[in-house]
Structure formats: C-alpha cells, structure tokens
GROMACS .gro file of C-alpha atoms in nm:
model
  107
    1MET     CA    1   0.852   1.753  -3.186
    2LYS     CA    2   1.176   1.580  -3.284
    3HIS     CA    3   1.372   1.795  -3.038
    4LYS     CA    4   1.150   1.679  -2.750
    5GLU     CA    5   1.187   1.312  -2.853
    6ASN     CA    6   1.565   1.352  -2.860
    7GLU     CA    7   1.562   1.493  -2.504
    8GLU     CA    8   1.359   1.196  -2.378
    9ASN     CA    9   1.593   0.946  -2.544
   10GLU     CA   10   1.900   1.116  -2.395
   11GLU     CA   11   1.760   1.122  -2.040
   12GLU     CA   12   2.010   0.961  -1.803
   13TRP     CA   13   1.880   0.668  -1.596
   14ILE     CA   14   2.059   0.526  -1.292
   15GLU     CA   15   2.029   0.202  -1.096
   16LYS     CA   16   1.938   0.258  -0.730
   17THR     CA   17   1.922   0.008  -0.444
   18VAL     CA   18   1.610   0.041  -0.228
   19GLU     CA   19   1.564  -0.129   0.110
   20CYS     CA   20   1.228  -0.257   0.236
   21LYS     CA   21   1.087  -0.036   0.513
   22ASP     CA   22   0.870  -0.311   0.662
   23CYS     CA   23   1.148  -0.546   0.778
   24ASN     CA   24   1.500  -0.581   0.913
   25LYS     CA   25   1.716  -0.747   0.646
   26GLY     CA   26   1.426  -0.951   0.511
   27ARG     CA   27   1.297  -1.075   0.848
   28THR     CA   28   1.014  -0.965   1.076
   29VAL     CA   29   0.991  -1.034   1.449
   30HIS     CA   30   0.682  -1.197   1.600
   31TRP     CA   31   0.626  -1.288   1.964
   32LYS     CA   32   0.440  -1.603   2.066
   33LYS     CA   33   0.306  -1.649   2.417
   34ASN     CA   34   0.443  -1.937   2.616
   35LYS     CA   35   0.170  -2.168   2.751
   36SER     CA   36   0.333  -2.197   3.093
   37GLY     CA   37   0.328  -1.818   3.140
   38LYS     CA   38   0.704  -1.774   3.110
   39HIS     CA   39   0.886  -1.534   2.881
   40PRO     CA   40   0.730  -1.533   2.528
   41TRP     CA   41   0.919  -1.682   2.236
   42ARG     CA   42   1.057  -1.459   1.964
   43HIS     CA   43   1.015  -1.588   1.607
   44HIS     CA   44   1.167  -1.444   1.289
   45PHE     CA   45   0.964  -1.488   0.970
   46PRO     CA   46   1.040  -1.375   0.614
   47CYS     CA   47   0.890  -1.039   0.528
   48THR     CA   48   0.568  -1.064   0.328
   49THR     CA   49   0.627  -0.730   0.154
   50CYS     CA   50   0.966  -0.809   0.000
   51LYS     CA   51   0.950  -1.190   0.038
   52GLY     CA   52   1.281  -1.196   0.227
   53ASN     CA   53   1.475  -0.991  -0.031
   54TYR     CA   54   1.521  -0.673   0.168
   55GLN     CA   55   1.703  -0.494  -0.114
   56THR     CA   56   1.571  -0.441  -0.464
   57LYS     CA   57   1.723  -0.253  -0.754
   58VAL     CA   58   1.516   0.001  -0.944
   59TRP     CA   59   1.592   0.209  -1.250
   60GLN     CA   60   1.510   0.575  -1.218
   61PRO     CA   61   1.598   0.892  -1.404
   62LYS     CA   62   1.885   1.086  -1.253
   63TYR     CA   63   1.706   1.422  -1.270
   64CYS     CA   64   1.353   1.543  -1.194
   65GLN     CA   65   1.111   1.495  -1.485
   66ILE     CA   66   0.949   1.837  -1.441
   67LEU     CA   67   1.048   2.068  -1.727
   68ASP     CA   68   1.336   2.309  -1.653
   69CYS     CA   69   1.427   2.134  -1.324
   70ASN     CA   70   1.781   2.002  -1.275
   71ASN     CA   71   1.742   1.860  -0.922
   72HIS     CA   72   1.801   1.490  -0.857
   73ALA     CA   73   1.488   1.272  -0.872
   74THR     CA   74   1.404   1.109  -0.539
   75ILE     CA   75   1.032   1.019  -0.535
   76GLN     CA   76   0.821   0.822  -0.782
   77CYS     CA   77   0.469   0.952  -0.844
   78GLY     CA   78   0.198   0.690  -0.874
   79GLU     CA   79  -0.021   0.613  -1.172
   80VAL     CA   80  -0.333   0.714  -0.976
   81ASN     CA   81  -0.242   1.082  -0.984
   82PHE     CA   82  -0.101   1.124  -1.332
   83GLY     CA   83  -0.179   0.815  -1.540
   84VAL     CA   84   0.197   0.748  -1.574
   85ARG     CA   85   0.481   0.681  -1.333
   86SER     CA   86   0.714   0.978  -1.321
   87TRP     CA   87   1.001   1.078  -1.093
   88VAL     CA   88   1.023   1.416  -0.919
   89CYS     CA   89   1.257   1.592  -0.676
   90ASP     CA   90   1.178   1.682  -0.315
   91GLU     CA   91   1.106   2.041  -0.417
   92HIS     CA   92   0.825   1.939  -0.654
   93TRP     CA   93   0.672   1.675  -0.424
   94GLN     CA   94   0.387   1.754  -0.187
   95GLU     CA   95   0.153   1.543   0.024
   96ASP     CA   96  -0.205   1.640   0.088
   97ASP     CA   97  -0.393   1.605   0.418
   98VAL     CA   98  -0.508   1.251   0.339
   99GLY     CA   99  -0.153   1.127   0.278
  100PHE     CA  100  -0.166   1.102  -0.098
  101GLY     CA  101   0.123   1.264  -0.279
  102GLY     CA  102   0.166   1.441  -0.605
  103TRP     CA  103   0.396   1.681  -0.778
  104ASN     CA  104   0.367   2.043  -0.686
  105ASN     CA  105   0.356   2.264  -0.993
  106HIS     CA  106   0.309   2.582  -0.787
  107VAL     CA  107   0.675   2.603  -0.682
   0.00000   0.00000   0.00000
C-alpha cells in the first residue's frame, strides 16, 4: 500500500497550454445582413466558450495513468465514465459509436 502511495506522489506533472477550438484567438466571426441589400457586415465578438482567452494552461501528468504504460498522456477522461478525471495516451483511448470516449483496457 505504501509503495503505491509513493508512486502516486512521485508522478510527474507538466503545465500544458491548450487553445480553444471554437474561436480564432479569442474572437468569433458573425455576419449581419445590410438593410440596403449590399454586402453584409462582418462582426467579431469575444468567444463565449473561452471568454476571449483563447489559451489556457492546464496541469496534466506527463505519462499515461494506466498501469505499466509509459506513453505520454494526451487525453483527459471525463468523470462520467470513471468517476474521476484521469489522463490516458492515444493507445488507450477509444471512442464509441455515439461519440463518447473512454480508456481502452483491451489493448
């Protein structure tokens, strides 16, 4: 039990910059029709997903959290599937037909 606790405490975490996928540098483009029928106006509004901050920093473990896997962690599993947020590598990640993802323990 103590050996497992020591491994969890020694797990290396890294800071990673993530960009918002819903916008272009914090702005979204919207087109508004011109009343006179001419070319529509283009408006730029702050993104509602990231509130204009297109980059956020997240802390994640450097390696996959599946036992005996030394690949780099790339994807965060949601709480819906596992009850906790864990990070897995591309090899252990799979998406089902509905679009929900989870870790693949059959690899």
